[in-house]
Short mmCIF file of C-alpha atoms and ligand atoms in Angstrom, two decimals:
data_model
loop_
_atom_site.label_atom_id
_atom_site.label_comp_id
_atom_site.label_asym_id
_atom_site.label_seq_id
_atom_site.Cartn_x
_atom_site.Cartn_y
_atom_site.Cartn_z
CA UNK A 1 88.98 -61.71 115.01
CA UNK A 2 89.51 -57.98 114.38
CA UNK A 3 89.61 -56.35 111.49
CA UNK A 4 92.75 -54.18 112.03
CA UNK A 5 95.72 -55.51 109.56
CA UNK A 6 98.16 -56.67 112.42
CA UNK A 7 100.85 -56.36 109.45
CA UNK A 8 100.47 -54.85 106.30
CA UNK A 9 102.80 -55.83 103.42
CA UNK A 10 103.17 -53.02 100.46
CA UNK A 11 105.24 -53.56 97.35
CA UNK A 12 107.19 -56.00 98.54
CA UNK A 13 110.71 -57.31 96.41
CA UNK A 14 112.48 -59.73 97.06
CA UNK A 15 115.59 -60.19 94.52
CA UNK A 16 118.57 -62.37 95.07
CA UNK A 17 121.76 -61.77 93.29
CA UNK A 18 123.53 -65.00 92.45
CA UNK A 19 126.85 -66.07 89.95
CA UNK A 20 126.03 -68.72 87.65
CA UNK A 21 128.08 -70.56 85.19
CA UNK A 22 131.17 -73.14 85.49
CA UNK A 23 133.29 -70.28 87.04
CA UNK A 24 130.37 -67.82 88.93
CA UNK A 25 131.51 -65.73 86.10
CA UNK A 26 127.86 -65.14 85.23
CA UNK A 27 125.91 -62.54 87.60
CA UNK A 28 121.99 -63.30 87.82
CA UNK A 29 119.02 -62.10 89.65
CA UNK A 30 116.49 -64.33 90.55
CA UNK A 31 112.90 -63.13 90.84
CA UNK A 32 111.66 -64.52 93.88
CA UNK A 33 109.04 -62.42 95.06
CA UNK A 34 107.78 -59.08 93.30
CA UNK A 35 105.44 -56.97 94.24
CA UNK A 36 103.56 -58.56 97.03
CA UNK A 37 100.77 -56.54 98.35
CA UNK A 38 99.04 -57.97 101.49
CA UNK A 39 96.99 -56.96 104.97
CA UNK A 40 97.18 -59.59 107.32
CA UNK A 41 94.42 -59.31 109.93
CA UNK A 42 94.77 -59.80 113.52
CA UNK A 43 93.83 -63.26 114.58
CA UNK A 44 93.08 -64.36 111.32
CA UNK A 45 95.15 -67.67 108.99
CA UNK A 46 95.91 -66.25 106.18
CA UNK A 47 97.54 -69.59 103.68
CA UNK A 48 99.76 -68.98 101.06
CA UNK A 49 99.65 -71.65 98.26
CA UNK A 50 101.79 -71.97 94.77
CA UNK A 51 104.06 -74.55 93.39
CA UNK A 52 107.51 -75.48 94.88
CA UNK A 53 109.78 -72.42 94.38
CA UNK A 54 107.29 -69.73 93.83
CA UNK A 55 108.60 -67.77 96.85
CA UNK A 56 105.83 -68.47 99.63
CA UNK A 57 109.30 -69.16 101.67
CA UNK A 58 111.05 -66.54 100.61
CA UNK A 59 108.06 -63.73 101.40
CA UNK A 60 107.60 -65.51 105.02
CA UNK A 61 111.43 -65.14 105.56
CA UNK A 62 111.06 -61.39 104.11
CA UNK A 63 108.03 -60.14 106.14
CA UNK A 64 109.70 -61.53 109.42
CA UNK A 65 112.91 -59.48 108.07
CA UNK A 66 115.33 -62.56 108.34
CA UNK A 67 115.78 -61.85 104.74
CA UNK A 68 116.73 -58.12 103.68
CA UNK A 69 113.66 -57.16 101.15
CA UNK A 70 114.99 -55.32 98.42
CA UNK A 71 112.24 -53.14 98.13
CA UNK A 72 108.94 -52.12 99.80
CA UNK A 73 107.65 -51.85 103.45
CA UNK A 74 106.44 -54.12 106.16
CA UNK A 75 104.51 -52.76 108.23
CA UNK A 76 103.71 -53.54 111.75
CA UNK A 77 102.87 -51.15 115.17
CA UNK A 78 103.28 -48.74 112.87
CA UNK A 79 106.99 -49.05 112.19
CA UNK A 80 108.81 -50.67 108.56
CA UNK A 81 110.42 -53.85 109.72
CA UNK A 82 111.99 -53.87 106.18
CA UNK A 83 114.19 -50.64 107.25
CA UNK A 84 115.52 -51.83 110.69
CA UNK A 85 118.88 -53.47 110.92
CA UNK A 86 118.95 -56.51 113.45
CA UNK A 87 119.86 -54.42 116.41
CA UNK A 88 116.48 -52.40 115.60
CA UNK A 89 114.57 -55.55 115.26
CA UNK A 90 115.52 -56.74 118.47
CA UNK A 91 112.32 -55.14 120.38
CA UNK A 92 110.38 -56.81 117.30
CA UNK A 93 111.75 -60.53 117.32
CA UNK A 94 109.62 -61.40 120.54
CA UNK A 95 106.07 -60.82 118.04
CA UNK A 96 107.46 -62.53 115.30
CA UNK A 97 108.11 -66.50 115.36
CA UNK A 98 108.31 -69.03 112.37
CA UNK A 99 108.48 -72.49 112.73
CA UNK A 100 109.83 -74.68 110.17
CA UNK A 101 108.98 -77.66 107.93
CA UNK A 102 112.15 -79.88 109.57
CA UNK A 103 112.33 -79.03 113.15
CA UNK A 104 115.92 -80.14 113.26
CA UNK A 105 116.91 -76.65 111.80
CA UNK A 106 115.37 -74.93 114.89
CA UNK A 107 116.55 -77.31 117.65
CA UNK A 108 119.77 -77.80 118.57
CA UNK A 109 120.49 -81.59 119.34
CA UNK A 110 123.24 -80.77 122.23
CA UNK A 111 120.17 -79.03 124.09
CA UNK A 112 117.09 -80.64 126.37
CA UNK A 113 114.01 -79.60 125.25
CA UNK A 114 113.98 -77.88 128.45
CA UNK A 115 116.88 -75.47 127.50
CA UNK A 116 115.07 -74.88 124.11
CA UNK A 117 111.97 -73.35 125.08
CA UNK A 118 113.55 -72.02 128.51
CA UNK A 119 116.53 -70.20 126.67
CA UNK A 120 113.98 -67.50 124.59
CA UNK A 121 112.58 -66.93 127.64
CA UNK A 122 115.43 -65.76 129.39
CA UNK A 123 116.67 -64.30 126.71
CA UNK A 124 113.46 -61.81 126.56
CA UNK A 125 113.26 -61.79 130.25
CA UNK A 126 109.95 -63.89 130.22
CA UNK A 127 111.03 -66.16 132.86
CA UNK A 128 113.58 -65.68 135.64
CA UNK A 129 115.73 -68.83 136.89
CA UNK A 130 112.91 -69.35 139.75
CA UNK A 131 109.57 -69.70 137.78
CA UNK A 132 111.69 -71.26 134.52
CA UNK A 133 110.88 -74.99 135.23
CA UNK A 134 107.45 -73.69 135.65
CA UNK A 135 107.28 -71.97 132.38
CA UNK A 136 108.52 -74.93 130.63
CA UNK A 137 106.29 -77.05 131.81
CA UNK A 138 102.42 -74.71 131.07
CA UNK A 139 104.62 -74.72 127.47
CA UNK A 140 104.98 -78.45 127.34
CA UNK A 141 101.31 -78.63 128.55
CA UNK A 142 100.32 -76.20 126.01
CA UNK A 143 101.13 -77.99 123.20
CA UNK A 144 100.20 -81.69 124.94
CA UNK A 145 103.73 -82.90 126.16
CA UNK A 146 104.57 -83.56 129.60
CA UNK A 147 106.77 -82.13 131.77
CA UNK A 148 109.45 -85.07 131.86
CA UNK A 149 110.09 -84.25 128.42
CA UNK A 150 111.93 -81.45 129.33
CA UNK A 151 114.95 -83.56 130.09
CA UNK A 152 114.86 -85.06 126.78
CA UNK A 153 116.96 -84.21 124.06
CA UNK A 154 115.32 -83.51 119.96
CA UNK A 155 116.76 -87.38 118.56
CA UNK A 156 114.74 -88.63 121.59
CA UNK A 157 111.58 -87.67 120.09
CA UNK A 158 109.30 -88.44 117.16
CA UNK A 159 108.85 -86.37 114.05
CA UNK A 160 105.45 -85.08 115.82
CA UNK A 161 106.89 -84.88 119.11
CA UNK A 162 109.76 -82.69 117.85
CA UNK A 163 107.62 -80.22 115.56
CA UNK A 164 105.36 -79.74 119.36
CA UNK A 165 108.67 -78.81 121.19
CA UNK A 166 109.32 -76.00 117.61
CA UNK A 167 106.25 -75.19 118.39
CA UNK A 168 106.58 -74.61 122.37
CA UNK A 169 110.00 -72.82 121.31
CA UNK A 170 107.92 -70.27 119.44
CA UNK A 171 105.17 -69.74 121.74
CA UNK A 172 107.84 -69.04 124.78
CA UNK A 173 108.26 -65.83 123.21
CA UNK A 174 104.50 -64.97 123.42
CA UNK A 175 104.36 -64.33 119.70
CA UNK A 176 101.57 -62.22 118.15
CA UNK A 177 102.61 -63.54 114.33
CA UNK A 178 104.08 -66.83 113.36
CA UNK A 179 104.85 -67.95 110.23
CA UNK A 180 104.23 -71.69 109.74
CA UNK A 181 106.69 -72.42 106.58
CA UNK A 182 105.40 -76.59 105.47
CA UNK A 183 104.70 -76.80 109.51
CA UNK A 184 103.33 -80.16 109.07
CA UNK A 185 104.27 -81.59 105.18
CA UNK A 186 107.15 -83.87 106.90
CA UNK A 187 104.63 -85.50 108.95
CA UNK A 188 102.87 -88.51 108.40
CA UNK A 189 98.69 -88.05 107.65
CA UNK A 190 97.61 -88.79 111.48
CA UNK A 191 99.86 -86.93 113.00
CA UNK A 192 99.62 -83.87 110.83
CA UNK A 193 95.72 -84.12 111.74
CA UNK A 194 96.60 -83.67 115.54
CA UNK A 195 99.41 -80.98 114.90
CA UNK A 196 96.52 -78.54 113.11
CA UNK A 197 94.64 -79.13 115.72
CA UNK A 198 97.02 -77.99 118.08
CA UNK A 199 97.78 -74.91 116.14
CA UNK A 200 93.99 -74.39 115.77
CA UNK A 201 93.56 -74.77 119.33
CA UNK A 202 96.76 -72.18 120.26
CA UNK A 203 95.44 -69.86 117.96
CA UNK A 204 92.51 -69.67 120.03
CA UNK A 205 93.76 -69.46 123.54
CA UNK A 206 96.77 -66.87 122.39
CA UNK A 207 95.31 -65.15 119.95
CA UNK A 208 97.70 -65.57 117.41
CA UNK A 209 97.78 -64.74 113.51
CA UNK A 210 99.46 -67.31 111.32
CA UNK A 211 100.71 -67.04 107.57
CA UNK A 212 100.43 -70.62 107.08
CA UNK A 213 102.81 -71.83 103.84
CA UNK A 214 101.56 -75.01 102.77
CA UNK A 215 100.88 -77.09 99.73
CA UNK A 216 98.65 -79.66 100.97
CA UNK A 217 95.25 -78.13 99.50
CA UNK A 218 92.93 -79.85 101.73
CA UNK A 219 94.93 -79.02 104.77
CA UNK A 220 94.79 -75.25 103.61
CA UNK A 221 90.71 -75.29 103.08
CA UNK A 222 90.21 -76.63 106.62
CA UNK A 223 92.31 -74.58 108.62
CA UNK A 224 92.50 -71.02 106.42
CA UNK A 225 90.77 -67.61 106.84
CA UNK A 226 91.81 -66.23 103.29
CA UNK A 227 94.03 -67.82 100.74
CA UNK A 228 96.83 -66.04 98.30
CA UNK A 229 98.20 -67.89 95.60
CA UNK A 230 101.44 -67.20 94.11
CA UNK A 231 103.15 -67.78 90.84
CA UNK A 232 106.38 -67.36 90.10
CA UNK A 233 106.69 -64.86 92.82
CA UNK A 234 103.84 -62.91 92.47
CA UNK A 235 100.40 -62.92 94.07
CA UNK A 236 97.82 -64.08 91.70
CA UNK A 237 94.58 -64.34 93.68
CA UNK A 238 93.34 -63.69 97.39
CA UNK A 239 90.29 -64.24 98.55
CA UNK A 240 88.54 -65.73 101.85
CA UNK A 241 88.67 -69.54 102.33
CA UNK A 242 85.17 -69.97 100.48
CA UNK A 243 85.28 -67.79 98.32
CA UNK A 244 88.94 -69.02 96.77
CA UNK A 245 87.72 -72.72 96.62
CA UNK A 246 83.64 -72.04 95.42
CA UNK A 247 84.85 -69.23 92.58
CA UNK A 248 88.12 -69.15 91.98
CA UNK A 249 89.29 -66.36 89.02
CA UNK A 250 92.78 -66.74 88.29
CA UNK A 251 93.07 -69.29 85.66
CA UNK A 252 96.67 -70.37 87.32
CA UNK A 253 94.06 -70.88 91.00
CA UNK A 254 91.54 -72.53 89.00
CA UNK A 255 94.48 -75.10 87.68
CA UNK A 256 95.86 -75.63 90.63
CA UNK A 257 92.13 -76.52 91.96
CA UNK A 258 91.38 -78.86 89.65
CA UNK A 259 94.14 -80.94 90.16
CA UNK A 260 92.89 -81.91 93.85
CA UNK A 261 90.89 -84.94 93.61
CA UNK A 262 87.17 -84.15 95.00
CA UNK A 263 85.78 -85.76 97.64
CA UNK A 264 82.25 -85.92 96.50
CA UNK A 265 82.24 -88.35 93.53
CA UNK A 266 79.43 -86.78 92.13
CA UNK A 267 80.83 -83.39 91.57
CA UNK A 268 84.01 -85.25 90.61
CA UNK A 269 82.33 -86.36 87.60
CA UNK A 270 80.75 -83.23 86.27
CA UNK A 271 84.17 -81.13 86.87
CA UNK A 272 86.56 -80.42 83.75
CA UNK A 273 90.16 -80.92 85.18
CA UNK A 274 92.77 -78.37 83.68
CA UNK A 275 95.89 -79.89 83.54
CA UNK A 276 98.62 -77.18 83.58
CA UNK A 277 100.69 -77.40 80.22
CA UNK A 278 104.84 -76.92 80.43
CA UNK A 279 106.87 -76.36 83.31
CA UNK A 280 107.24 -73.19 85.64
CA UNK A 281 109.58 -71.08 83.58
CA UNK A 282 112.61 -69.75 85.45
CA UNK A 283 112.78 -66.97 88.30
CA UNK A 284 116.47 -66.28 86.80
CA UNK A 285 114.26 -64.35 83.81
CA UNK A 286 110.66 -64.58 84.49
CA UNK A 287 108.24 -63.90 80.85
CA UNK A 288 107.14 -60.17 80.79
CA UNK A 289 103.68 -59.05 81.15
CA UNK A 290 101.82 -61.56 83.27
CA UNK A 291 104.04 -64.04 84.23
CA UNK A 292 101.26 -66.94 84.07
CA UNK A 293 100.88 -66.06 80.06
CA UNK A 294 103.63 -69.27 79.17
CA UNK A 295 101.12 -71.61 80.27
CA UNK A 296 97.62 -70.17 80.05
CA UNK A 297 94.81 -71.21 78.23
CA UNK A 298 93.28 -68.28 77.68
CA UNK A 299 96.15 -66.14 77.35
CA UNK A 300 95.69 -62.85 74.81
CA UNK A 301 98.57 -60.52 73.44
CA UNK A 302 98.04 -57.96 76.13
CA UNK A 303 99.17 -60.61 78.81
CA UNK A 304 101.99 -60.89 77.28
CA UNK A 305 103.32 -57.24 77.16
CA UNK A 306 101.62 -55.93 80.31
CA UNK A 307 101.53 -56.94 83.87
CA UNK A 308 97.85 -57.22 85.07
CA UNK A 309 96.98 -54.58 87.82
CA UNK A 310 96.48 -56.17 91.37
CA UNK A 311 92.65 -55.43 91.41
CA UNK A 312 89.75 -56.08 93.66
CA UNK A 313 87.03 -57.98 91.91
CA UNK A 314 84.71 -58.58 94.48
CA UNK A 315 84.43 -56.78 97.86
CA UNK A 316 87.93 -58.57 99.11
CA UNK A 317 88.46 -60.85 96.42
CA UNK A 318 91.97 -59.30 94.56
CA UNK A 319 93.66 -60.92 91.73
CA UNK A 320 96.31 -60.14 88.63
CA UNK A 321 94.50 -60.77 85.73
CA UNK A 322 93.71 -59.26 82.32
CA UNK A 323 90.87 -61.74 82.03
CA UNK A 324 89.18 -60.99 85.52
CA UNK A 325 87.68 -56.97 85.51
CA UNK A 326 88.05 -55.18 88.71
CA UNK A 327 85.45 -53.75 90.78
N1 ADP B 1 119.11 -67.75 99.42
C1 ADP B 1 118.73 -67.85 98.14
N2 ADP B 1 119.59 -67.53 97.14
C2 ADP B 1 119.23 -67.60 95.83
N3 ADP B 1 118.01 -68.02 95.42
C3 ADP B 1 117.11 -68.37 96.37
C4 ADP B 1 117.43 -68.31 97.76
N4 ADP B 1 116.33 -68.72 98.48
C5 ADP B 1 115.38 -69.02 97.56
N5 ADP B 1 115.85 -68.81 96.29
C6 ADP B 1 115.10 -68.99 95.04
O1 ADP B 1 113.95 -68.16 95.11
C7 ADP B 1 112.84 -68.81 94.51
C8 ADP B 1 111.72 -68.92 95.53
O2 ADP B 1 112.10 -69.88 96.51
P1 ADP B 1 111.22 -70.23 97.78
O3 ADP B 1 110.79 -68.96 98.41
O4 ADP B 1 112.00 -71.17 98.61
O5 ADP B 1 109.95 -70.95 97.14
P2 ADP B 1 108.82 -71.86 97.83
O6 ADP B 1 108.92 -71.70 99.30
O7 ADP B 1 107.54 -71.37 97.24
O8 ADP B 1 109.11 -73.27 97.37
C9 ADP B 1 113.34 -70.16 94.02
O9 ADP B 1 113.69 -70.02 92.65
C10 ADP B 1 114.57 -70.39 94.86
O10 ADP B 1 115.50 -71.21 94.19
S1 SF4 B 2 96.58 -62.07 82.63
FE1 SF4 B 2 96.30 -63.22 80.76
S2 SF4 B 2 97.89 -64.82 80.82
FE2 SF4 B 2 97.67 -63.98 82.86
S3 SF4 B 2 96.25 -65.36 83.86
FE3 SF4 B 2 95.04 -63.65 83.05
S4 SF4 B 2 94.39 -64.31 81.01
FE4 SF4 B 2 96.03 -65.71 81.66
MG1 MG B 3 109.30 -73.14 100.80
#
């Protein structure tokens, strides 16, 4: 793993502008990610954690410019993805991949696997019609399917077997970056086991970086390289693997920790579970200052009027908090 950022994220927004009411007479803006400030390194699994609707989605869809960012820069081979129209991002898409929680939203059930993975590769002239069937099949092979599969078509398949061919369809493009939005949180226990392990092992022989959106915690301490954890579209706390689950500082991180069971009874009993009060106020008019302050327990009046600085703690250990002093 290098230690190059293969993207680097700065002040990223992400705002969308909705009607509300009876008669989408009401215009709104919700929040759904502000100010998101990240390096991702080169080879490296970098998870992004936070309750449902916190905008992990939303900043994997931004970064990979498939939503518009409102504000702020993406950088990557030294060029602002945010600023490119599609025709622009067109030289870009190849590097870029996601693959999705429901891999019925990526593959087309009137195609054979075969024409799924094959057509990227044509389309990026990574394959020509002679050496396509071969293609296919190293794909299929790559991610433990074989080749007769090609002829089958996505309601043919198991859950597992379907998120392998999403998976193929994003490695035909010989992606650098993929975005892995709830990659495996459809699938049952065992089979999510094997699918990280196939991911792992890719990873490995491609050399691929992967913002991995998940909120299985266990999952995301086995597999991850550094952690962020959002709330309420913000970036609380980043830190490697370790680090984030031995000494977490963000009250909202140590929260969320608490709440997964331990699987060494002993420490089990000695640990103090916080059990986060209220519900996640709304991203239609998120609470000033920090945005955490609603449902803190150790929140003071500053938190409530002033947004904490995004500060390094520890040598690369960053989080938002008034609490927490910076290096
Ligand atoms: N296309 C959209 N239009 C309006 N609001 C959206 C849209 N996509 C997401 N949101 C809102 O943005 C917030 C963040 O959503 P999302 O990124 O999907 O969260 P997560 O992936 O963490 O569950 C949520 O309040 C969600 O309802
Ligand atoms: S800034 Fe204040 S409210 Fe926010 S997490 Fe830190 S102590 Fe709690
Ligand atoms: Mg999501």
């Amino acid at each position: 793993m290098g230690t190059e950022p293969l993207l680097r994220i700065e002040n990223l927004v992400k705002h969308f502008h909705v009607r509300l009411g009876a008669f989408g007479d009401t215009a709104a803006t919700v929040h759904a990610v502000d100010d998101f400030n990240l390096d991702i390194v080169e080879g490296e699994t970098l998870s992004l954690v936070g309750e449902s609707g916190c905008g992990k989605s939303t900043t994997g869809f931004t970064i990979l410019n498939l939503h518009r960012a409102s504000a702020g820069k993406v950088i990557y081979k030294g060029q602002d993805l945010a600023a490119l129209d599609e025709k622009q991002m067109r030289p870009f898409r190849r590097d870029l991949q996601i693959v999705f929680q429901d891999p019925y939203s990526t593959l087309n059930p009137r195609m054979t696997v075969g024409e799924a993975i094959g057509e990227p590769m044509l389309f990026h002239k990574l394959a020509t019609k002679a050496n396509l069937a071969t293609r296919i099949a190293t794909l299929l092979g790559d991610v433990g399917l074989p080749s007769r599969f090609a002829a089958r078509y996505p309601h043919e398949l198991s859950g597992g077997q379907r998120q392998r061919v999403a998976i193929a369809r994003a490695l035909a493009c010989q992606p650098k970056f993929i975005v892995c939005d709830e990659a495996i949180s459809a699938l049952d226990v065992s089979i999510q086991a094997q699918i990280i392990n196939l991911l792992l092992d890719l990873q490995e022989k491609y050399a691929l970086t992967y913002l991995f959106i998940a909120h299985d915690l266990a999952v995301v301490r086995h597999i991850s390289t550094r952690v962020g954890v959002m709330y309420l579209g913000r970036l609380a706390e980043l830190a490697t693997r370790d680090e984030l689950f031995e000494t977490p500082l963000h009250p909202y991180t140590k929260a969320l920790l608490s709440a997964v069971p331990e699987t060494d009874p002993q420490s089990e009993r000695v640990r103090t579970r916080q059990i986060l009060q209220g519900d996640v106020p709304s991203p239609l008019n998120p609470p000033p200052g920090c945005r955490f302050h609603t449902r803190c327990p150790i929140a003071m009046d500053v938190c409530r009027a002033t947004v904490p600085l995004w500060k390094e703690a520890r040598p690369g250990h960053l989080v938002a908090c008034h609490a927490v002093n910076g290096n």
